[in-house]
Amino acid sequence: MSAEEEESIRDKPFDYSLSRFYDALPPSEDPNAESSVYSQVRQLQERYEFLESVGTGGTKQIDRVLDHRTNTEVAMARPREDLGERAYETFLTEARLTARLKHPNIITVHDVSIDDQKCPFFTMELKVGDSLSTILKKLSQDDVDYSLRYNRDTLLGMFVRLCDAVAYAHSQKVLHLDLKPANVQVGQFGGVQLCDWGLARVMGVADDDAGDGMIKGTPGYMAPEQVQADAKSVQTDIYALGGILYAILTYQAPHRGTEEDILQSTVKGTLVPPAQAYPDRTIPESLNAVAVKAMAVNPEERYQGVEELQREVRRYLGGYATRAENAGVRRLLQLLYRRNRTLCWSIGTAVAVIVIGTGLFIDQLRLSEGRALEQKAIAELAQRKAEENFILYKEQTKESLKLAEDIRTSTVNMMDVENFMGA
């Protein structure tokens, strides 16, 4: 460096704060070094660590596993070993169908893959809580804790959210075809998620298993067209939703007995309405009618969309009559009063005050009128008395004057007699 350059550098102001900043930096690390977290993830030979078996549901084995990449616990689903490779295609179809449904009330699929043994699996949210089936069983046993946590309106609120999930799936052209309380998961804080899409089908796509002679669904909740292997539609899921509503109202499945009895009852439509089957439950006629309509044997007689069924339950929760019950005038007036009880009390109180006030005012008027009449009568009596006294006074005055005149005349006459005698 030349002398001129050194002098130029010395003449420039030095930024000591910047110098202190660089001096405080730790020694430079190897730019090629990996962070500990990155290294852990990259070097993992086994992403998922088995923790425990959760249970078997339908055609799947569910385990609780630890995902080392995210360090979170998730649920892992695998085909049941006894089903063999023939179940793989259906299993992966379920995984893909569920993964495409993005809704807060539908279980979320994280990963779909095949393990080292060439067995497919998928991971999903690990939910802590109870199934709706467990909750209803506890309620049927009069469990105090569950009775306090899950009253009828709370359960109906869950049903409304379940309808949201099914309506969304239908908007994506997906039918669930296995709706039942056991497939509805309720979280610790009331969250509702619809699970197990193993029988789900895309609308308008032929069912590859339709000719195998097997009935696919859950007896008691599956629609007649499922029992008879007929075409499925939105109304097929609506029938099952009606069955879930029936269970919410009664804590029991809509059809009971042996599997054969249940299937026959489903096809023949010999459903006993919930209010009739369980009179001790005090089931509102409005919801009783909704459940019966949703579970009609003929799909055309059911609700034509999940939103229509959902609106019926919301009407009940809002204090309105449902369309299914065909409420009369008396029922509508009762509901009007219940919806506006505070307002009705206020209006009733105001009317009562007005009536009482009007009555008191009328009584006061009558009392005042009576007093006025009494005073008028007294005045008229006094006037008549005064007039009579005046007439009497006039007569007495007249008599007094006459008497005085008579006395004067008598006095004059006596004086005249005395004068005559004296003469």
PDB file of N, CA and C in Angstrom, residues 295-378:
ATOM      1  N   MET A 295     -85.246 -40.742   7.473  1.00  0.00           N
ATOM      2  CA  MET A 295     -85.070 -42.191   7.337  1.00  0.00           C
ATOM      3  C   MET A 295     -86.206 -42.848   6.551  1.00  0.00           C
ATOM      4  N   ALA A 296     -86.856 -42.094   5.713  1.00  0.00           N
ATOM      5  CA  ALA A 296     -87.914 -42.671   4.875  1.00  0.00           C
ATOM      6  C   ALA A 296     -87.327 -43.748   3.960  1.00  0.00           C
ATOM      7  N   VAL A 297     -88.106 -44.791   3.685  1.00  0.00           N
ATOM      8  CA  VAL A 297     -87.631 -45.881   2.822  1.00  0.00           C
ATOM      9  C   VAL A 297     -87.361 -45.375   1.412  1.00  0.00           C
ATOM     10  N   ASN A 298     -88.259 -44.568   0.901  1.00  0.00           N
ATOM     11  CA  ASN A 298     -88.114 -44.014  -0.444  1.00  0.00           C
ATOM     12  C   ASN A 298     -87.175 -42.805  -0.392  1.00  0.00           C
ATOM     13  N   PRO A 299     -86.050 -42.846  -1.107  1.00  0.00           N
ATOM     14  CA  PRO A 299     -85.113 -41.717  -1.077  1.00  0.00           C
ATOM     15  C   PRO A 299     -85.754 -40.384  -1.451  1.00  0.00           C
ATOM     16  N   GLU A 300     -86.753 -40.414  -2.330  1.00  0.00           N
ATOM     17  CA  GLU A 300     -87.393 -39.169  -2.762  1.00  0.00           C
ATOM     18  C   GLU A 300     -88.188 -38.512  -1.640  1.00  0.00           C
ATOM     19  N   GLU A 301     -88.566 -39.294  -0.623  1.00  0.00           N
ATOM     20  CA  GLU A 301     -89.330 -38.748   0.492  1.00  0.00           C
ATOM     21  C   GLU A 301     -88.430 -38.197   1.597  1.00  0.00           C
ATOM     22  N   ARG A 302     -87.130 -38.416   1.468  1.00  0.00           N
ATOM     23  CA  ARG A 302     -86.185 -37.867   2.443  1.00  0.00           C
ATOM     24  C   ARG A 302     -85.874 -36.415   2.083  1.00  0.00           C
ATOM     25  N   TYR A 303     -85.069 -35.785   2.909  1.00  0.00           N
ATOM     26  CA  TYR A 303     -84.602 -34.435   2.586  1.00  0.00           C
ATOM     27  C   TYR A 303     -83.743 -34.515   1.327  1.00  0.00           C
ATOM     28  N   GLN A 304     -83.851 -33.505   0.489  1.00  0.00           N
ATOM     29  CA  GLN A 304     -83.165 -33.530  -0.799  1.00  0.00           C
ATOM     30  C   GLN A 304     -81.727 -33.040  -0.724  1.00  0.00           C
ATOM     31  N   GLY A 305     -81.317 -32.556   0.423  1.00  0.00           N
ATOM     32  CA  GLY A 305     -79.944 -32.122   0.616  1.00  0.00           C
ATOM     33  C   GLY A 305     -79.620 -32.084   2.097  1.00  0.00           C
ATOM     34  N   VAL A 306     -78.337 -32.228   2.427  1.00  0.00           N
ATOM     35  CA  VAL A 306     -77.928 -32.202   3.836  1.00  0.00           C
ATOM     36  C   VAL A 306     -78.233 -30.848   4.457  1.00  0.00           C
ATOM     37  N   GLU A 307     -78.076 -29.770   3.670  1.00  0.00           N
ATOM     38  CA  GLU A 307     -78.357 -28.437   4.210  1.00  0.00           C
ATOM     39  C   GLU A 307     -79.809 -28.307   4.647  1.00  0.00           C
ATOM     40  N   GLU A 308     -80.727 -28.968   3.932  1.00  0.00           N
ATOM     41  CA  GLU A 308     -82.142 -28.917   4.297  1.00  0.00           C
ATOM     42  C   GLU A 308     -82.369 -29.598   5.647  1.00  0.00           C
ATOM     43  N   LEU A 309     -81.744 -30.746   5.845  1.00  0.00           N
ATOM     44  CA  LEU A 309     -81.824 -31.444   7.137  1.00  0.00           C
ATOM     45  C   LEU A 309     -81.188 -30.598   8.233  1.00  0.00           C
ATOM     46  N   GLN A 310     -80.061 -30.006   7.925  1.00  0.00           N
ATOM     47  CA  GLN A 310     -79.363 -29.168   8.902  1.00  0.00           C
ATOM     48  C   GLN A 310     -80.215 -27.977   9.321  1.00  0.00           C
ATOM     49  N   ARG A 311     -80.898 -27.361   8.352  1.00  0.00           N
ATOM     50  CA  ARG A 311     -81.755 -26.213   8.664  1.00  0.00           C
ATOM     51  C   ARG A 311     -82.894 -26.609   9.597  1.00  0.00           C
ATOM     52  N   GLU A 312     -83.407 -27.820   9.448  1.00  0.00           N
ATOM     53  CA  GLU A 312     -84.475 -28.292  10.327  1.00  0.00           C
ATOM     54  C   GLU A 312     -84.003 -28.321  11.786  1.00  0.00           C
ATOM     55  N   VAL A 313     -82.812 -28.862  12.005  1.00  0.00           N
ATOM     56  CA  VAL A 313     -82.279 -28.936  13.371  1.00  0.00           C
ATOM     57  C   VAL A 313     -81.992 -27.538  13.899  1.00  0.00           C
ATOM     58  N   ARG A 314     -81.510 -26.661  13.029  1.00  0.00           N
ATOM     59  CA  ARG A 314     -81.264 -25.282  13.460  1.00  0.00           C
ATOM     60  C   ARG A 314     -82.571 -24.571  13.806  1.00  0.00           C
ATOM     61  N   ARG A 315     -83.634 -24.887  13.079  1.00  0.00           N
ATOM     62  CA  ARG A 315     -84.939 -24.304  13.422  1.00  0.00           C
ATOM     63  C   ARG A 315     -85.330 -24.705  14.843  1.00  0.00           C
ATOM     64  N   TYR A 316     -85.161 -25.974  15.148  1.00  0.00           N
ATOM     65  CA  TYR A 316     -85.503 -26.431  16.498  1.00  0.00           C
ATOM     66  C   TYR A 316     -84.654 -25.707  17.542  1.00  0.00           C
ATOM     67  N   LEU A 317     -83.336 -25.640  17.306  1.00  0.00           N
ATOM     68  CA  LEU A 317     -82.446 -24.987  18.269  1.00  0.00           C
ATOM     69  C   LEU A 317     -82.775 -23.508  18.424  1.00  0.00           C
ATOM     70  N   GLY A 318     -83.293 -22.895  17.358  1.00  0.00           N
ATOM     71  CA  GLY A 318     -83.663 -21.483  17.421  1.00  0.00           C
ATOM     72  C   GLY A 318     -85.051 -21.238  17.978  1.00  0.00           C
ATOM     73  N   GLY A 319     -85.781 -22.323  18.288  1.00  0.00           N
ATOM     74  CA  GLY A 319     -87.115 -22.165  18.862  1.00  0.00           C
ATOM     75  C   GLY A 319     -88.224 -22.073  17.833  1.00  0.00           C
ATOM     76  N   TYR A 320     -87.949 -22.512  16.602  1.00  0.00           N
ATOM     77  CA  TYR A 320     -88.954 -22.458  15.540  1.00  0.00           C
ATOM     78  C   TYR A 320     -89.485 -23.866  15.244  1.00  0.00           C
ATOM     79  N   ALA A 321     -90.636 -23.925  14.608  1.00  0.00           N
ATOM     80  CA  ALA A 321     -91.215 -25.206  14.204  1.00  0.00           C
ATOM     81  C   ALA A 321     -90.435 -25.759  13.013  1.00  0.00           C
ATOM     82  N   THR A 322     -90.280 -27.074  12.969  1.00  0.00           N
ATOM     83  CA  THR A 322     -89.645 -27.699  11.810  1.00  0.00           C
ATOM     84  C   THR A 322     -90.693 -27.933  10.723  1.00  0.00           C
ATOM     85  N   ARG A 323     -90.218 -27.988   9.488  1.00  0.00           N
ATOM     86  CA  ARG A 323     -91.147 -28.217   8.380  1.00  0.00           C
ATOM     87  C   ARG A 323     -91.788 -29.602   8.485  1.00  0.00           C
ATOM     88  N   ALA A 324     -91.027 -30.558   9.008  1.00  0.00           N
ATOM     89  CA  ALA A 324     -91.504 -31.939   9.036  1.00  0.00           C
ATOM     90  C   ALA A 324     -92.687 -32.136   9.973  1.00  0.00           C
ATOM     91  N   GLU A 325     -92.800 -31.331  11.026  1.00  0.00           N
ATOM     92  CA  GLU A 325     -93.860 -31.567  12.014  1.00  0.00           C
ATOM     93  C   GLU A 325     -95.213 -30.988  11.606  1.00  0.00           C
ATOM     94  N   ASN A 326     -95.250 -30.107  10.587  1.00  0.00           N
ATOM     95  CA  ASN A 326     -96.517 -29.494  10.152  1.00  0.00           C
ATOM     96  C   ASN A 326     -97.267 -28.880  11.340  1.00  0.00           C
ATOM     97  N   ALA A 327     -96.616 -27.973  12.011  1.00  0.00           N
ATOM     98  CA  ALA A 327     -97.162 -27.388  13.238  1.00  0.00           C
ATOM     99  C   ALA A 327     -98.426 -26.584  12.969  1.00  0.00           C
ATOM    100  N   GLY A 328     -99.395 -26.683  13.904  1.00  0.00           N
ATOM    101  CA  GLY A 328    -100.621 -25.902  13.829  1.00  0.00           C
ATOM    102  C   GLY A 328    -100.455 -24.535  14.466  1.00  0.00           C
ATOM    103  N   VAL A 329    -101.544 -23.772  14.475  1.00  0.00           N
ATOM    104  CA  VAL A 329    -101.500 -22.407  15.005  1.00  0.00           C
ATOM    105  C   VAL A 329    -101.136 -22.409  16.484  1.00  0.00           C
ATOM    106  N   ARG A 330    -101.730 -23.323  17.237  1.00  0.00           N
ATOM    107  CA  ARG A 330    -101.456 -23.376  18.676  1.00  0.00           C
ATOM    108  C   ARG A 330     -99.978 -23.622  18.941  1.00  0.00           C
ATOM    109  N   ARG A 331     -99.381 -24.578  18.195  1.00  0.00           N
ATOM    110  CA  ARG A 331     -97.966 -24.889  18.349  1.00  0.00           C
ATOM    111  C   ARG A 331     -97.104 -23.690  17.973  1.00  0.00           C
ATOM    112  N   LEU A 332     -97.455 -23.008  16.905  1.00  0.00           N
ATOM    113  CA  LEU A 332     -96.692 -21.832  16.482  1.00  0.00           C
ATOM    114  C   LEU A 332     -96.750 -20.735  17.534  1.00  0.00           C
ATOM    115  N   LEU A 333     -97.913 -20.562  18.162  1.00  0.00           N
ATOM    116  CA  LEU A 333     -98.043 -19.552  19.217  1.00  0.00           C
ATOM    117  C   LEU A 333     -97.216 -19.932  20.439  1.00  0.00           C
ATOM    118  N   GLN A 334     -97.190 -21.227  20.776  1.00  0.00           N
ATOM    119  CA  GLN A 334     -96.368 -21.680  21.896  1.00  0.00           C
ATOM    120  C   GLN A 334     -94.895 -21.381  21.639  1.00  0.00           C
ATOM    121  N   LEU A 335     -94.446 -21.690  20.423  1.00  0.00           N
ATOM    122  CA  LEU A 335     -93.048 -21.441  20.079  1.00  0.00           C
ATOM    123  C   LEU A 335     -92.744 -19.951  20.047  1.00  0.00           C
ATOM    124  N   LEU A 336     -93.692 -19.155  19.566  1.00  0.00           N
ATOM    125  CA  LEU A 336     -93.509 -17.705  19.557  1.00  0.00           C
ATOM    126  C   LEU A 336     -93.310 -17.192  20.972  1.00  0.00           C
ATOM    127  N   TYR A 337     -94.106 -17.711  21.902  1.00  0.00           N
ATOM    128  CA  TYR A 337     -93.973 -17.304  23.306  1.00  0.00           C
ATOM    129  C   TYR A 337     -92.618 -17.727  23.867  1.00  0.00           C
ATOM    130  N   ARG A 338     -92.184 -18.968  23.567  1.00  0.00           N
ATOM    131  CA  ARG A 338     -90.911 -19.453  24.098  1.00  0.00           C
ATOM    132  C   ARG A 338     -89.731 -18.666  23.545  1.00  0.00           C
ATOM    133  N   ARG A 339     -89.808 -18.310  22.257  1.00  0.00           N
ATOM    134  CA  ARG A 339     -88.713 -17.541  21.656  1.00  0.00           C
ATOM    135  C   ARG A 339     -88.625 -16.141  22.232  1.00  0.00           C
ATOM    136  N   ASN A 340     -89.786 -15.587  22.594  1.00  0.00           N
ATOM    137  CA  ASN A 340     -89.835 -14.186  23.032  1.00  0.00           C
ATOM    138  C   ASN A 340     -90.394 -14.085  24.447  1.00  0.00           C
ATOM    139  N   ARG A 341     -89.965 -15.032  25.304  1.00  0.00           N
ATOM    140  CA  ARG A 341     -90.522 -15.094  26.652  1.00  0.00           C
ATOM    141  C   ARG A 341     -90.310 -13.786  27.405  1.00  0.00           C
ATOM    142  N   THR A 342     -89.105 -13.242  27.339  1.00  0.00           N
ATOM    143  CA  THR A 342     -88.822 -11.990  28.046  1.00  0.00           C
ATOM    144  C   THR A 342     -89.668 -10.854  27.498  1.00  0.00           C
ATOM    145  N   LEU A 343     -89.744 -10.791  26.149  1.00  0.00           N
ATOM    146  CA  LEU A 343     -90.551  -9.740  25.529  1.00  0.00           C
ATOM    147  C   LEU A 343     -92.019  -9.909  25.892  1.00  0.00           C
ATOM    148  N   CYS A 344     -92.483 -11.168  25.881  1.00  0.00           N
ATOM    149  CA  CYS A 344     -93.891 -11.417  26.235  1.00  0.00           C
ATOM    150  C   CYS A 344     -94.173 -11.008  27.673  1.00  0.00           C
ATOM    151  N   TRP A 345     -93.218 -11.320  28.558  1.00  0.00           N
ATOM    152  CA  TRP A 345     -93.396 -10.906  29.954  1.00  0.00           C
ATOM    153  C   TRP A 345     -93.441  -9.389  30.057  1.00  0.00           C
ATOM    154  N   SER A 346     -92.575  -8.718  29.310  1.00  0.00           N
ATOM    155  CA  SER A 346     -92.551  -7.250  29.347  1.00  0.00           C
ATOM    156  C   SER A 346     -93.861  -6.679  28.825  1.00  0.00           C
ATOM    157  N   ILE A 347     -94.317  -7.240  27.687  1.00  0.00           N
ATOM    158  CA  ILE A 347     -95.582  -6.760  27.119  1.00  0.00           C
ATOM    159  C   ILE A 347     -96.730  -7.059  28.068  1.00  0.00           C
ATOM    160  N   GLY A 348     -96.731  -8.274  28.638  1.00  0.00           N
ATOM    161  CA  GLY A 348     -97.788  -8.636  29.577  1.00  0.00           C
ATOM    162  C   GLY A 348     -97.810  -7.727  30.789  1.00  0.00           C
ATOM    163  N   THR A 349     -96.603  -7.424  31.292  1.00  0.00           N
ATOM    164  CA  THR A 349     -96.522  -6.523  32.445  1.00  0.00           C
ATOM    165  C   THR A 349     -97.037  -5.139  32.084  1.00  0.00           C
ATOM    166  N   ALA A 350     -96.638  -4.667  30.888  1.00  0.00           N
ATOM    167  CA  ALA A 350     -97.091  -3.342  30.455  1.00  0.00           C
ATOM    168  C   ALA A 350     -98.610  -3.306  30.295  1.00  0.00           C
ATOM    169  N   VAL A 351     -99.163  -4.370  29.695  1.00  0.00           N
ATOM    170  CA  VAL A 351    -100.625  -4.431  29.523  1.00  0.00           C
ATOM    171  C   VAL A 351    -101.315  -4.462  30.873  1.00  0.00           C
ATOM    172  N   ALA A 352    -100.745  -5.257  31.815  1.00  0.00           N
ATOM    173  CA  ALA A 352    -101.347  -5.336  33.151  1.00  0.00           C
ATOM    174  C   ALA A 352    -101.331  -3.974  33.835  1.00  0.00           C
ATOM    175  N   VAL A 353    -100.190  -3.272  33.695  1.00  0.00           N
ATOM    176  CA  VAL A 353    -100.095  -1.934  34.298  1.00  0.00           C
ATOM    177  C   VAL A 353    -101.124  -0.997  33.681  1.00  0.00           C
ATOM    178  N   ILE A 354    -101.251  -1.087  32.342  1.00  0.00           N
ATOM    179  CA  ILE A 354    -102.225  -0.218  31.661  1.00  0.00           C
ATOM    180  C   ILE A 354    -103.644  -0.540  32.112  1.00  0.00           C
ATOM    181  N   VAL A 355    -103.962  -1.840  32.189  1.00  0.00           N
ATOM    182  CA  VAL A 355    -105.317  -2.242  32.602  1.00  0.00           C
ATOM    183  C   VAL A 355    -105.603  -1.793  34.028  1.00  0.00           C
ATOM    184  N   ILE A 356    -104.637  -2.068  34.912  1.00  0.00           N
ATOM    185  CA  ILE A 356    -104.835  -1.671  36.316  1.00  0.00           C
ATOM    186  C   ILE A 356    -104.935  -0.158  36.433  1.00  0.00           C
ATOM    187  N   GLY A 357    -104.039   0.536  35.712  1.00  0.00           N
ATOM    188  CA  GLY A 357    -104.069   2.002  35.750  1.00  0.00           C
ATOM    189  C   GLY A 357    -105.373   2.553  35.212  1.00  0.00           C
ATOM    190  N   THR A 358    -105.838   1.941  34.109  1.00  0.00           N
ATOM    191  CA  THR A 358    -107.117   2.388  33.535  1.00  0.00           C
ATOM    192  C   THR A 358    -108.261   2.145  34.508  1.00  0.00           C
ATOM    193  N   GLY A 359    -108.243   0.977  35.156  1.00  0.00           N
ATOM    194  CA  GLY A 359    -109.287   0.679  36.135  1.00  0.00           C
ATOM    195  C   GLY A 359    -109.290   1.656  37.290  1.00  0.00           C
ATOM    196  N   LEU A 360    -108.073   1.943  37.782  1.00  0.00           N
ATOM    197  CA  LEU A 360    -107.980   2.907  38.882  1.00  0.00           C
ATOM    198  C   LEU A 360    -108.440   4.289  38.437  1.00  0.00           C
ATOM    199  N   PHE A 361    -108.091   4.642  37.198  1.00  0.00           N
ATOM    200  CA  PHE A 361    -108.499   5.954  36.686  1.00  0.00           C
ATOM    201  C   PHE A 361    -110.020   6.041  36.578  1.00  0.00           C
ATOM    202  N   ILE A 362    -110.612   4.927  36.071  1.00  0.00           N
ATOM    203  CA  ILE A 362    -112.077   4.910  35.952  1.00  0.00           C
ATOM    204  C   ILE A 362    -112.724   4.993  37.330  1.00  0.00           C
ATOM    205  N   ASP A 363    -112.163   4.239  38.287  1.00  0.00           N
ATOM    206  CA  ASP A 363    -112.699   4.299  39.652  1.00  0.00           C
ATOM    207  C   ASP A 363    -112.579   5.702  40.217  1.00  0.00           C
ATOM    208  N   GLN A 364    -111.448   6.344  39.921  1.00  0.00           N
ATOM    209  CA  GLN A 364    -111.250   7.711  40.420  1.00  0.00           C
ATOM    210  C   GLN A 364    -112.251   8.663  39.779  1.00  0.00           C
ATOM    211  N   LEU A 365    -112.473   8.424  38.452  1.00  0.00           N
ATOM    212  CA  LEU A 365    -113.469   9.261  37.779  1.00  0.00           C
ATOM    213  C   LEU A 365    -114.853   9.064  38.390  1.00  0.00           C
ATOM    214  N   ARG A 366    -115.166   7.800  38.623  1.00  0.00           N
ATOM    215  CA  ARG A 366    -116.468   7.518  39.218  1.00  0.00           C
ATOM    216  C   ARG A 366    -116.581   8.133  40.610  1.00  0.00           C
ATOM    217  N   LEU A 367    -115.507   8.018  41.377  1.00  0.00           N
ATOM    218  CA  LEU A 367    -115.521   8.597  42.721  1.00  0.00           C
ATOM    219  C   LEU A 367    -115.658  10.108  42.651  1.00  0.00           C
ATOM    220  N   SER A 368    -114.901  10.711  41.732  1.00  0.00           N
ATOM    221  CA  SER A 368    -114.985  12.169  41.580  1.00  0.00           C
ATOM    222  C   SER A 368    -116.371  12.576  41.110  1.00  0.00           C
ATOM    223  N   GLU A 369    -116.920  11.789  40.180  1.00  0.00           N
ATOM    224  CA  GLU A 369    -118.262  12.089  39.681  1.00  0.00           C
ATOM    225  C   GLU A 369    -119.288  11.964  40.805  1.00  0.00           C
ATOM    226  N   GLY A 370    -119.121  10.942  41.638  1.00  0.00           N
ATOM    227  CA  GLY A 370    -120.032  10.766  42.768  1.00  0.00           C
ATOM    228  C   GLY A 370    -119.944  11.919  43.748  1.00  0.00           C
ATOM    229  N   ARG A 371    -118.701  12.330  43.991  1.00  0.00           N
ATOM    230  CA  ARG A 371    -118.527  13.464  44.904  1.00  0.00           C
ATOM    231  C   ARG A 371    -119.147  14.728  44.316  1.00  0.00           C
ATOM    232  N   ALA A 372    -118.958  14.911  43.020  1.00  0.00           N
ATOM    233  CA  ALA A 372    -119.522  16.101  42.376  1.00  0.00           C
ATOM    234  C   ALA A 372    -121.044  16.090  42.454  1.00  0.00           C
ATOM    235  N   LEU A 373    -121.616  14.899  42.194  1.00  0.00           N
ATOM    236  CA  LEU A 373    -123.074  14.796  42.279  1.00  0.00           C
ATOM    237  C   LEU A 373    -123.563  15.041  43.705  1.00  0.00           C
ATOM    238  N   GLU A 374    -122.791  14.508  44.645  1.00  0.00           N
ATOM    239  CA  GLU A 374    -123.169  14.709  46.049  1.00  0.00           C
ATOM    240  C   GLU A 374    -123.115  16.188  46.420  1.00  0.00           C
ATOM    241  N   GLN A 375    -122.020  16.829  45.987  1.00  0.00           N
ATOM    242  CA  GLN A 375    -121.879  18.256  46.281  1.00  0.00           C
ATOM    243  C   GLN A 375    -122.966  19.071  45.577  1.00  0.00           C
ATOM    244  N   LYS A 376    -123.302  18.629  44.359  1.00  0.00           N
ATOM    245  CA  LYS A 376    -124.368  19.326  43.626  1.00  0.00           C
ATOM    246  C   LYS A 376    -125.704  19.174  44.350  1.00  0.00           C
ATOM    247  N   ALA A 377    -125.957  17.968  44.829  1.00  0.00           N
ATOM    248  CA  ALA A 377    -127.207  17.734  45.563  1.00  0.00           C
ATOM    249  C   ALA A 377    -127.258  18.564  46.839  1.00  0.00           C
ATOM    250  N   ILE A 378    -126.106  18.617  47.522  1.00  0.00           N
ATOM    251  CA  ILE A 378    -126.042  19.421  48.753  1.00  0.00           C
ATOM    252  C   ILE A 378    -126.289  20.890  48.436  1.00  0.00           C
TER     253      ILE A 378
END
